Coordinates of C-alpha atoms in Angstrom, one line a residue:
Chain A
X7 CA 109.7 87.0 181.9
X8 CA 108.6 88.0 185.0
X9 CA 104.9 88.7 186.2
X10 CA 103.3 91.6 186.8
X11 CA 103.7 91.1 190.5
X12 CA 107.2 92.0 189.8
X13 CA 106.3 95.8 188.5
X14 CA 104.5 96.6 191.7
X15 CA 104.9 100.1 192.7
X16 CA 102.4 102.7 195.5
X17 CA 101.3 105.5 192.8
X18 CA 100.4 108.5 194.9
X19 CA 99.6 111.0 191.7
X20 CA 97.0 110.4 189.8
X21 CA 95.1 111.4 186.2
X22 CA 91.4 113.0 186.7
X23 CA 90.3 110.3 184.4
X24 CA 87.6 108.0 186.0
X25 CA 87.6 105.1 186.0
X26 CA 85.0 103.0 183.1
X27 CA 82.2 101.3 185.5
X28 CA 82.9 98.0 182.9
X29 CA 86.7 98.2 184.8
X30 CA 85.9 99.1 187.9
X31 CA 83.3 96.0 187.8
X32 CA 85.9 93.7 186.3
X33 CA 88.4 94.8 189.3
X34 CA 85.6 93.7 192.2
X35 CA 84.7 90.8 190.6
X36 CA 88.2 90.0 191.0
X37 CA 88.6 90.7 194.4
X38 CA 85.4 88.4 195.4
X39 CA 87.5 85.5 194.3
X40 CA 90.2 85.0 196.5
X41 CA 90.0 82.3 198.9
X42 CA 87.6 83.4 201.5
X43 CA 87.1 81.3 205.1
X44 CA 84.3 78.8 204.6
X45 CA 83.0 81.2 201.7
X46 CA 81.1 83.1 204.2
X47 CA 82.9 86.5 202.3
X48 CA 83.9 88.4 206.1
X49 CA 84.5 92.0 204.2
X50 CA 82.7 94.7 202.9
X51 CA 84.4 97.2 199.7
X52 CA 83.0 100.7 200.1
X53 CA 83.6 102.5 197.2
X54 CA 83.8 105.9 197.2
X55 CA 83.9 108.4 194.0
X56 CA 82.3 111.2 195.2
X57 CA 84.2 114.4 196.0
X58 CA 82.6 115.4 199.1
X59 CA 82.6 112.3 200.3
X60 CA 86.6 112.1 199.5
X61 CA 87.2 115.5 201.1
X62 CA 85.4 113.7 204.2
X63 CA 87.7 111.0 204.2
X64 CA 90.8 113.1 203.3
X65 CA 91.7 114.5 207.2
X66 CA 91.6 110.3 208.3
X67 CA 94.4 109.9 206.1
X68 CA 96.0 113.3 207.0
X69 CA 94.9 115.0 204.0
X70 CA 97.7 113.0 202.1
X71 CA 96.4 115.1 198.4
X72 CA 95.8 111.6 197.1
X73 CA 92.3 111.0 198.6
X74 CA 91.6 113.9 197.1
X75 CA 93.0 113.5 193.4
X76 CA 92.3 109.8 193.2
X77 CA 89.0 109.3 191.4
X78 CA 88.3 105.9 193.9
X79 CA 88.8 105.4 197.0
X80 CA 88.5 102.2 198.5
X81 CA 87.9 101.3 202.2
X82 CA 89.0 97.7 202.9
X83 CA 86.5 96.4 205.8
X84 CA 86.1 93.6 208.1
X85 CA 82.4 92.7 208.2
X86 CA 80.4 89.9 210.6
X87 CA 77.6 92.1 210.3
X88 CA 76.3 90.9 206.9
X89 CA 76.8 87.4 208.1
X90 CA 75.5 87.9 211.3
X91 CA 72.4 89.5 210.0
X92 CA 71.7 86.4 207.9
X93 CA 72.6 83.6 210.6
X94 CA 69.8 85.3 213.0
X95 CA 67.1 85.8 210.3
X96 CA 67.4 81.9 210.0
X97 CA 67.1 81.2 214.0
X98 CA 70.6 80.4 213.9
X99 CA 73.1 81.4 216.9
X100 CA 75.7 83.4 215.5
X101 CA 78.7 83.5 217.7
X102 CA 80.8 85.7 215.4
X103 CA 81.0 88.9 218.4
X104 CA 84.5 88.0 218.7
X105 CA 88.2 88.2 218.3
X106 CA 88.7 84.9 216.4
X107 CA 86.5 86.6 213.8
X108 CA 87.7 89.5 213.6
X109 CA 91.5 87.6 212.5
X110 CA 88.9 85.4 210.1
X111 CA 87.0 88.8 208.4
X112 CA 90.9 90.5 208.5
X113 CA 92.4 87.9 206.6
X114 CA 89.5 87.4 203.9
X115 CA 89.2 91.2 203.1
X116 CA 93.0 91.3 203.0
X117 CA 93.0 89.0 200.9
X118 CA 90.7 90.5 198.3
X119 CA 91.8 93.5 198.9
X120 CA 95.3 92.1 196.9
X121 CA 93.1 90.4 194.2
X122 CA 91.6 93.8 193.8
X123 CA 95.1 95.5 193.7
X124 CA 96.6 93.2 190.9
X125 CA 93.5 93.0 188.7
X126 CA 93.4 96.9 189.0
X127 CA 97.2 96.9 187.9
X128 CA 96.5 94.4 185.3
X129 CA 94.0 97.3 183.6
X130 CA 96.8 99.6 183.9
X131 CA 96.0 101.4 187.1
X132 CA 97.8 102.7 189.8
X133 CA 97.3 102.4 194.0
X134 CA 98.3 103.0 196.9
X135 CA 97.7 101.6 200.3
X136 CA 97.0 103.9 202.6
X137 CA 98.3 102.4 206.4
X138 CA 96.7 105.9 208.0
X139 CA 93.4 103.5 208.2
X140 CA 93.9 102.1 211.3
X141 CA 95.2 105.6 213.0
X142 CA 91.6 107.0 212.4
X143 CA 89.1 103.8 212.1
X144 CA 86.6 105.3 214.5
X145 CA 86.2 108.8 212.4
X146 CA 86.5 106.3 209.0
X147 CA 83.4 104.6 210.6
X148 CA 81.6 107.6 210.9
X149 CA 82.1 108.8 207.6
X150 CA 81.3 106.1 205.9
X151 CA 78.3 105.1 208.3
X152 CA 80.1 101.7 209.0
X153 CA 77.5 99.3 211.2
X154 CA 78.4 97.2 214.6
X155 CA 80.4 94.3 213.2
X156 CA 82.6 96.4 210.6
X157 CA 86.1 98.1 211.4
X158 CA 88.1 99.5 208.4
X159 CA 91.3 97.9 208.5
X160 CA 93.5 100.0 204.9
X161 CA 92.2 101.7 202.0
X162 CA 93.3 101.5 198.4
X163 CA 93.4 104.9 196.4
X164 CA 93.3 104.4 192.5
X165 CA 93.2 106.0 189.4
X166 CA 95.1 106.1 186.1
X167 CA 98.9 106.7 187.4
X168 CA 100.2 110.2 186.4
X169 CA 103.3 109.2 188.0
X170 CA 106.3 106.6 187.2
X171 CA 108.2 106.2 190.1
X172 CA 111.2 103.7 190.3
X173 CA 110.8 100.4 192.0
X174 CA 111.1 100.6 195.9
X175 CA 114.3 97.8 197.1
X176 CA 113.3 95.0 199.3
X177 CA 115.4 93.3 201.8
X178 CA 117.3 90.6 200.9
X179 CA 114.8 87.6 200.0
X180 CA 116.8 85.5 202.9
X181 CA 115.7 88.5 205.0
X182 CA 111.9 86.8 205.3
X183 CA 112.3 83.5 203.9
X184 CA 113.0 80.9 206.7
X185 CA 113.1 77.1 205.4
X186 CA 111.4 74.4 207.8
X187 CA 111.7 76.1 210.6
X188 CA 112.5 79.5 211.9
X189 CA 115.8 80.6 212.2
X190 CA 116.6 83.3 213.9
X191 CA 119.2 85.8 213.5
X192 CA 122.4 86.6 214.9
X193 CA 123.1 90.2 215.1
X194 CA 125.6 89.9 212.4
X195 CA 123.3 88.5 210.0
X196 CA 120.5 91.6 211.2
X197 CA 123.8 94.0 210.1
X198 CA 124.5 92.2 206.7
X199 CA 120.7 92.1 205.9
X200 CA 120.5 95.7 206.2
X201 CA 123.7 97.1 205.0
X202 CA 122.8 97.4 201.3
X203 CA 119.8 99.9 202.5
X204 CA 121.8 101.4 205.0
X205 CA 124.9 102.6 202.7
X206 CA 122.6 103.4 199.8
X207 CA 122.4 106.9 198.7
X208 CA 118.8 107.4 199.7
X209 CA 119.2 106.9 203.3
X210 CA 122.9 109.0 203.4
X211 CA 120.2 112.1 202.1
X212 CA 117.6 110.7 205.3
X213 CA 120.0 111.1 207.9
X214 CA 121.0 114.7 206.4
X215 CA 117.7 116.1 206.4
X216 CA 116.8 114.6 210.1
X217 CA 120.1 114.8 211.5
X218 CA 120.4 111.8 212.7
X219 CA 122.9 108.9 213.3
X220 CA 121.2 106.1 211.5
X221 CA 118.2 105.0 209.2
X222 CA 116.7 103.0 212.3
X223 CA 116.8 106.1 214.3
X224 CA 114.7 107.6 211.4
X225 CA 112.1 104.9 211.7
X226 CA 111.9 105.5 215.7
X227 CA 111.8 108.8 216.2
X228 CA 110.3 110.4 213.1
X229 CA 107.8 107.5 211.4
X230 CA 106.2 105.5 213.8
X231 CA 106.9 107.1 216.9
X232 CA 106.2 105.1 220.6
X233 CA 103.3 107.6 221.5
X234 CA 101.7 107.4 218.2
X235 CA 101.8 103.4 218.3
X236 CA 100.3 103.3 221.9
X237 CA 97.2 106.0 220.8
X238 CA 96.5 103.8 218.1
X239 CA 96.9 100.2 219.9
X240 CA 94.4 101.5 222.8
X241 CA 91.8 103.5 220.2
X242 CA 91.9 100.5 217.6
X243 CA 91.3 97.9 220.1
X244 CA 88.5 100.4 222.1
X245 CA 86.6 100.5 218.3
X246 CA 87.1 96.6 218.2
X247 CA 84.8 96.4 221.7
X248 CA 82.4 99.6 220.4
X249 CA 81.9 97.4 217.7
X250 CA 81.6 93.9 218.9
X251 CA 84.1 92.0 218.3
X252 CA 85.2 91.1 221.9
X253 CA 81.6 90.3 223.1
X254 CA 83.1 87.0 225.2
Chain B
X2 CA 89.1 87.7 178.6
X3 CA 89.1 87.4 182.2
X4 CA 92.6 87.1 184.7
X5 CA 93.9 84.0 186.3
X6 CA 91.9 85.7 189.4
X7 CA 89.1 84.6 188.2
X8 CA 90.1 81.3 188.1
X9 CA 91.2 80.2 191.5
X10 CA 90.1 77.3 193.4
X11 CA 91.1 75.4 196.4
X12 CA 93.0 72.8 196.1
X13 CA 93.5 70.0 198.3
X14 CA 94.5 67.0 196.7
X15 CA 98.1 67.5 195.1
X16 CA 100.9 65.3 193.4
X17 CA 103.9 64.4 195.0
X18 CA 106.1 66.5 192.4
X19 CA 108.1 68.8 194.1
X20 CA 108.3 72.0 193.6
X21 CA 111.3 73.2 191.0
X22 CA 113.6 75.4 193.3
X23 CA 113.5 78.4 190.9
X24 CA 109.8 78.1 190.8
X25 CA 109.6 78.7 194.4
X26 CA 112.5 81.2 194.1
X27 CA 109.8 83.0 192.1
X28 CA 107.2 83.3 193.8
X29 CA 109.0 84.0 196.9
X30 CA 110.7 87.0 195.5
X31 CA 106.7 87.8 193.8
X32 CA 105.8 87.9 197.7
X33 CA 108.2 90.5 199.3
X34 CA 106.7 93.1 195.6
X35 CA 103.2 93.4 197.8
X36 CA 103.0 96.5 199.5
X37 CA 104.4 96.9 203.1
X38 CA 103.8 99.6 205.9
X39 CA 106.7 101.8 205.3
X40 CA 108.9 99.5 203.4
X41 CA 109.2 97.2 207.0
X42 CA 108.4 94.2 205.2
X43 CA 107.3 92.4 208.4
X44 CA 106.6 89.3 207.8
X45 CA 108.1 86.3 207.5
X46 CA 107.3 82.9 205.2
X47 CA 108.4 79.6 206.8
X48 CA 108.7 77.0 203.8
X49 CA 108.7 73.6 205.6
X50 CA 109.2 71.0 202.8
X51 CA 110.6 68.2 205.2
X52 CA 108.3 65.6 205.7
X53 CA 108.8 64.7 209.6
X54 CA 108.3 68.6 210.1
X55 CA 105.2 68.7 208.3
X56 CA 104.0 65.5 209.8
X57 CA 104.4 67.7 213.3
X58 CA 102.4 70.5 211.8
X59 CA 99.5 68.1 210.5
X60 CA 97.7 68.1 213.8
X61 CA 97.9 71.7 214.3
X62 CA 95.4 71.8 211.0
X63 CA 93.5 69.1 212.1
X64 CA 95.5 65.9 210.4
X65 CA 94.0 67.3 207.2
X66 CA 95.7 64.8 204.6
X67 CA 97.0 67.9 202.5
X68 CA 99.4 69.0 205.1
X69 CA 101.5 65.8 204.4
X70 CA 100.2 65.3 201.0
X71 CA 101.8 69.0 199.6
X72 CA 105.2 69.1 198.9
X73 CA 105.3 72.6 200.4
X74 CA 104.0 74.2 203.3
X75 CA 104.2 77.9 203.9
X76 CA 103.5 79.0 207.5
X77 CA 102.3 83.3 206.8
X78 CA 103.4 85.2 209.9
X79 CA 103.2 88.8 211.1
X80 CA 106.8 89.8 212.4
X81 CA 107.8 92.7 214.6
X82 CA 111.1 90.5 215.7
X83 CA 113.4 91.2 212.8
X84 CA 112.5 95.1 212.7
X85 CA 113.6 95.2 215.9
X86 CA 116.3 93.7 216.3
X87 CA 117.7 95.8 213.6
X88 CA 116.2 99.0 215.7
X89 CA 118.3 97.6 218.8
X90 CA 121.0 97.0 217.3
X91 CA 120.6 100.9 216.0
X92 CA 119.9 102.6 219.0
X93 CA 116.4 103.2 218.1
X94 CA 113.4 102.7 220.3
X95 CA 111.4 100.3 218.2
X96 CA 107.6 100.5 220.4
X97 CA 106.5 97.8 217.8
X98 CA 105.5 95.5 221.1
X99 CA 101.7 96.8 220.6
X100 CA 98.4 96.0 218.7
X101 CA 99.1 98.7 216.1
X102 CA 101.8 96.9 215.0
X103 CA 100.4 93.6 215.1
X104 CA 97.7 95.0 212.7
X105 CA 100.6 96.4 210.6
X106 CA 102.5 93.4 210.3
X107 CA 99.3 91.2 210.0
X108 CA 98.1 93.5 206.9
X109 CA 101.7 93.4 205.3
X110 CA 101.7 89.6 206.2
X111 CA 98.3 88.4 204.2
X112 CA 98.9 90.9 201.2
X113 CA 102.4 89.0 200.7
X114 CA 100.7 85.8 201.3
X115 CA 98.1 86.7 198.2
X116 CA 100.7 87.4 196.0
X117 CA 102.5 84.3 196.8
X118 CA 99.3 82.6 195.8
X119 CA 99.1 84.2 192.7
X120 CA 102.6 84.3 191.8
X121 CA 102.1 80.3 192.8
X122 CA 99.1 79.7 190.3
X123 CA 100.3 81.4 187.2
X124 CA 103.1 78.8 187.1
X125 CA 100.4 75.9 187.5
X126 CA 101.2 75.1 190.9
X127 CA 97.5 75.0 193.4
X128 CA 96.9 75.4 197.0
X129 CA 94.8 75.9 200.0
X130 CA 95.1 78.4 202.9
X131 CA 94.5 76.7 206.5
X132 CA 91.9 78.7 208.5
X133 CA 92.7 76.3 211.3
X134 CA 96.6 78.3 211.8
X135 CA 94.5 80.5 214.4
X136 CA 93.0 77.8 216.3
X137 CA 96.5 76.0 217.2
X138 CA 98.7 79.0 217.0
X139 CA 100.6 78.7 220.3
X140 CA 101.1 75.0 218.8
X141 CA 102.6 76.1 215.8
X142 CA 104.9 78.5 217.7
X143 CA 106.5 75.9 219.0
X144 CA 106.8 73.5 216.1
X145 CA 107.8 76.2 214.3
X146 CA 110.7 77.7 216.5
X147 CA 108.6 80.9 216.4
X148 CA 110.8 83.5 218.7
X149 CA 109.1 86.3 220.7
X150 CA 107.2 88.7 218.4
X151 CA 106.3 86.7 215.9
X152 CA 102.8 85.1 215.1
X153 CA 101.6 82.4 212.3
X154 CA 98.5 84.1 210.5
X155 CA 97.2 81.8 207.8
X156 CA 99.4 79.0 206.4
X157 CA 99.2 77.6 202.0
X158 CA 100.1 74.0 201.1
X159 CA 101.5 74.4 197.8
X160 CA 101.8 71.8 195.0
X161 CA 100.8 70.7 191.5
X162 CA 97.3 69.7 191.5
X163 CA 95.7 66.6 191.3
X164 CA 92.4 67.3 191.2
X165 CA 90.3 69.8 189.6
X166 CA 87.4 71.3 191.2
X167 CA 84.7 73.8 190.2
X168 CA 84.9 77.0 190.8
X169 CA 83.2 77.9 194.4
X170 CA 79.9 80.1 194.2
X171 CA 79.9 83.5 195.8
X172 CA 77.4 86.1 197.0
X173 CA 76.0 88.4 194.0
X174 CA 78.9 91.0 193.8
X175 CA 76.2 93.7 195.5
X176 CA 76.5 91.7 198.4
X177 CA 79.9 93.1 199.5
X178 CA 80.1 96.6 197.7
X179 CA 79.0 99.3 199.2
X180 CA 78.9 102.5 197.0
X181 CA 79.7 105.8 198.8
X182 CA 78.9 104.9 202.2
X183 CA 77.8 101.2 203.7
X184 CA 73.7 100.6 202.5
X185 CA 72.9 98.9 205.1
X186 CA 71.0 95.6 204.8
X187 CA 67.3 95.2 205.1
X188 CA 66.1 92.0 206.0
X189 CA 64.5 91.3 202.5
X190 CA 68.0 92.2 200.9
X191 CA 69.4 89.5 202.9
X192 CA 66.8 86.8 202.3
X193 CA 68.0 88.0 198.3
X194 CA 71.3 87.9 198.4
X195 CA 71.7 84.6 199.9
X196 CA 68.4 83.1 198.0
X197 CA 70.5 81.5 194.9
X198 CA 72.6 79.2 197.4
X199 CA 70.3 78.7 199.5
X200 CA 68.2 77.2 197.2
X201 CA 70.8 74.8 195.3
X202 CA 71.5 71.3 195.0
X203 CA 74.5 71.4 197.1
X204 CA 72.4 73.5 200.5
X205 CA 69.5 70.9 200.0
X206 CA 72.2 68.2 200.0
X207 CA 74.1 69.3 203.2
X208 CA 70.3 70.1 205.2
X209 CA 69.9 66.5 204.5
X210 CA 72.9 65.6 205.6
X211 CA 73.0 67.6 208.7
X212 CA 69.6 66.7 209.8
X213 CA 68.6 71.0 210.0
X214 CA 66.4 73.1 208.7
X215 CA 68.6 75.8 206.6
X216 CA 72.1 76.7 206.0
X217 CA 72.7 79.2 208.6
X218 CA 72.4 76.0 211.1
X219 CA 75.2 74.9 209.3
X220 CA 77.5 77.3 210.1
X221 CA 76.3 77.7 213.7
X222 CA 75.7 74.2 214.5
X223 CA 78.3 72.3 212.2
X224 CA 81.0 73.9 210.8
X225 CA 82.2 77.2 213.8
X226 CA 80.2 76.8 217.3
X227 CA 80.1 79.4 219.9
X228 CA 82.0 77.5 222.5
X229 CA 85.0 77.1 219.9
X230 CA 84.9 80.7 218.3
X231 CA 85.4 81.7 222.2
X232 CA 88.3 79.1 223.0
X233 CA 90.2 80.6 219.6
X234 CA 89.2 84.1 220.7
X235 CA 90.8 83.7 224.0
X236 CA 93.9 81.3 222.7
X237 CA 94.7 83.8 220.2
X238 CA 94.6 86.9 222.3
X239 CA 96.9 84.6 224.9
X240 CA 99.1 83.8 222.5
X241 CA 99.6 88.1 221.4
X242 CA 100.3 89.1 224.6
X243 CA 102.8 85.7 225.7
X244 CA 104.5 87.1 222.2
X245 CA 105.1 90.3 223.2
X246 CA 102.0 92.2 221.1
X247 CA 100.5 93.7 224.4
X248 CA 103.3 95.7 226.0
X249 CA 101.5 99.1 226.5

């Protein structure tokens, strides 16, 4: 039988229900034990229930209703600050004002953030990730009084799902496995990895709605446009040097 | 009863067993369920099993024994290659040579790697993730074949294990949730939250050891100095922008 890893799917509607403190502890206890670089614990899990606070939060992920109905939202950080704050109260020279460290505090919070995910699914909740993080990290930062030395990097909405959607297709496995060494693709192999998505039903009612020629196209010029991905390259890495973590 | 979560510890000593190929079928499929940014999946898993190849890779994590020891080394990358290619091949303007999308891929990346873990310890199978991936990155790049926009994040040796440790302490849970907004620290609340391990067998153990007053000096002095957080910092950065991360 397969895991629950296998059942994965982003619930975006959610029950008012809250969630019972005892679960919600259980589901951050979880998340503190995934592997975390030298145990030093490089993230912070801000919590928030409260409804003003959510409508705060709602325009940084462009008041997708979510933020809103979910009963928790939680912003994933990267955090040296905690760390930082202990190494200099013990005359100790922390060096942690940089970009090394921020990939160290990304990857530990990241990590957690997934032990958080599961265990949540395990007591039958739902989430979503919410990628708009990164677009807004300075107002994010604001609202959630976010120190030097900690830079949102996703947020997890969840609640009791009061949805049931199907699960989402994948690529081929083949698609993002490579064995020993990387092999890189010709472009018929890029066509044949793709063709099952491309001729499915779902993207022949994409290219009707956006009139265009292809699900690519979709991806380029509607999703993640180039102006978009330059404004948030240049106001990410501007909040990455407000906050310290390119003090070389 | 608590989840598997709860249980996880590194492991660095393994047996030579190898992996069963439907096992690792498993949890390979159990890594492409974790949520991606818009379905782009972009990542890629290198599974280097061959023994010369991982004998190349063991200095890049500092000849630690368990990179030849594991039957199975997984290299994690963030991968803006494959996406586009595809969007090339399309017509489409990818834009995906920028830090937005190096934070994208890097965030789908590590939330696949965690499930891969998981996936990997609920059928008995331990590992370890290699911090040192970032310090030899470029190195691994080449070992790797790793073609222009794609980077190695964080790298699991995978195997059954032949040891079994205790589980790791970690800070009390208050340490790292923040409700509502980020609290932030006063200097008492540090000295508290880090009091327990500061004051166990294990700290008074190392401080005699290491010759230094208190733990923090451990860190500082010992384990990630200035001069090398600032050599990664600026490898790292090198290595984004030679891969194509920093075409703005």
């Amino acid at each position: 039988m397969k895991s629950l890893l296998f059942k994965h799917r982003s619930i975006r509607k959610f029950k008012s229900t809250p969630i019972p403190e005892e679960v919600l502890a259980d589901i951050l206890a979880a998340a503190v034990r995934a592997s975390t670089c030298g145990n030093m614990q490089l993230y912070s899990l801000i919590v928030t229930r409260d409804a003003a606070l959510r409508e705060q939060l709602s325009p940084c992920h462009f008041n997708q209703p979510m933020v809103r109905e979910a009963p928790c939202v939680v912003t994933i950080c990267a955090d040296i600050h905690r760390f930082t704050m202990w190494c200099e109260q013990r005359e100790a020279d922390p060096a942690y004002d940089n970009f090394a460290w921020f990939l160290n505090a990304a990857t530990d919070a990241l990590l957690a953030a997934q032990n958080l995910a599961i265990e949540a699914e395990m007591h039958g909740l739902g989430l979503c990730y919410l990628g708009t993080t990164i677009y807004t990290a300075g107002e994010i930062c604001r609202v959630l009084d976010l120190p030097k030395g900690v830079v949102p990097l996703t947020t997890i909405v969840l609640g009791y799902p009061d949805e049931s959607p199907e699960l989402t297709d994948r690529l081929p496995l083949d698609a993002v496995v490579h064995y020993e060494k990387y092999a890189d693709y010709t472009a018929a192999e890029i066509d044949e990895l793709w063709a099952e998505r491309e001729e499915s039903e779902l993207t022949k009612q994409l290219l009707k709605e956006n009139g265009l020629p292809n699900l690519a196209q979709i991806f380029t010029q509607r999703r993640y446009v180039r102006k978009d991905n330059l404004a948030i390259s240049a106001s990410y890495l501007e909040l990455l040097k407000e906050k310290g973590f390119f003090n070389q």
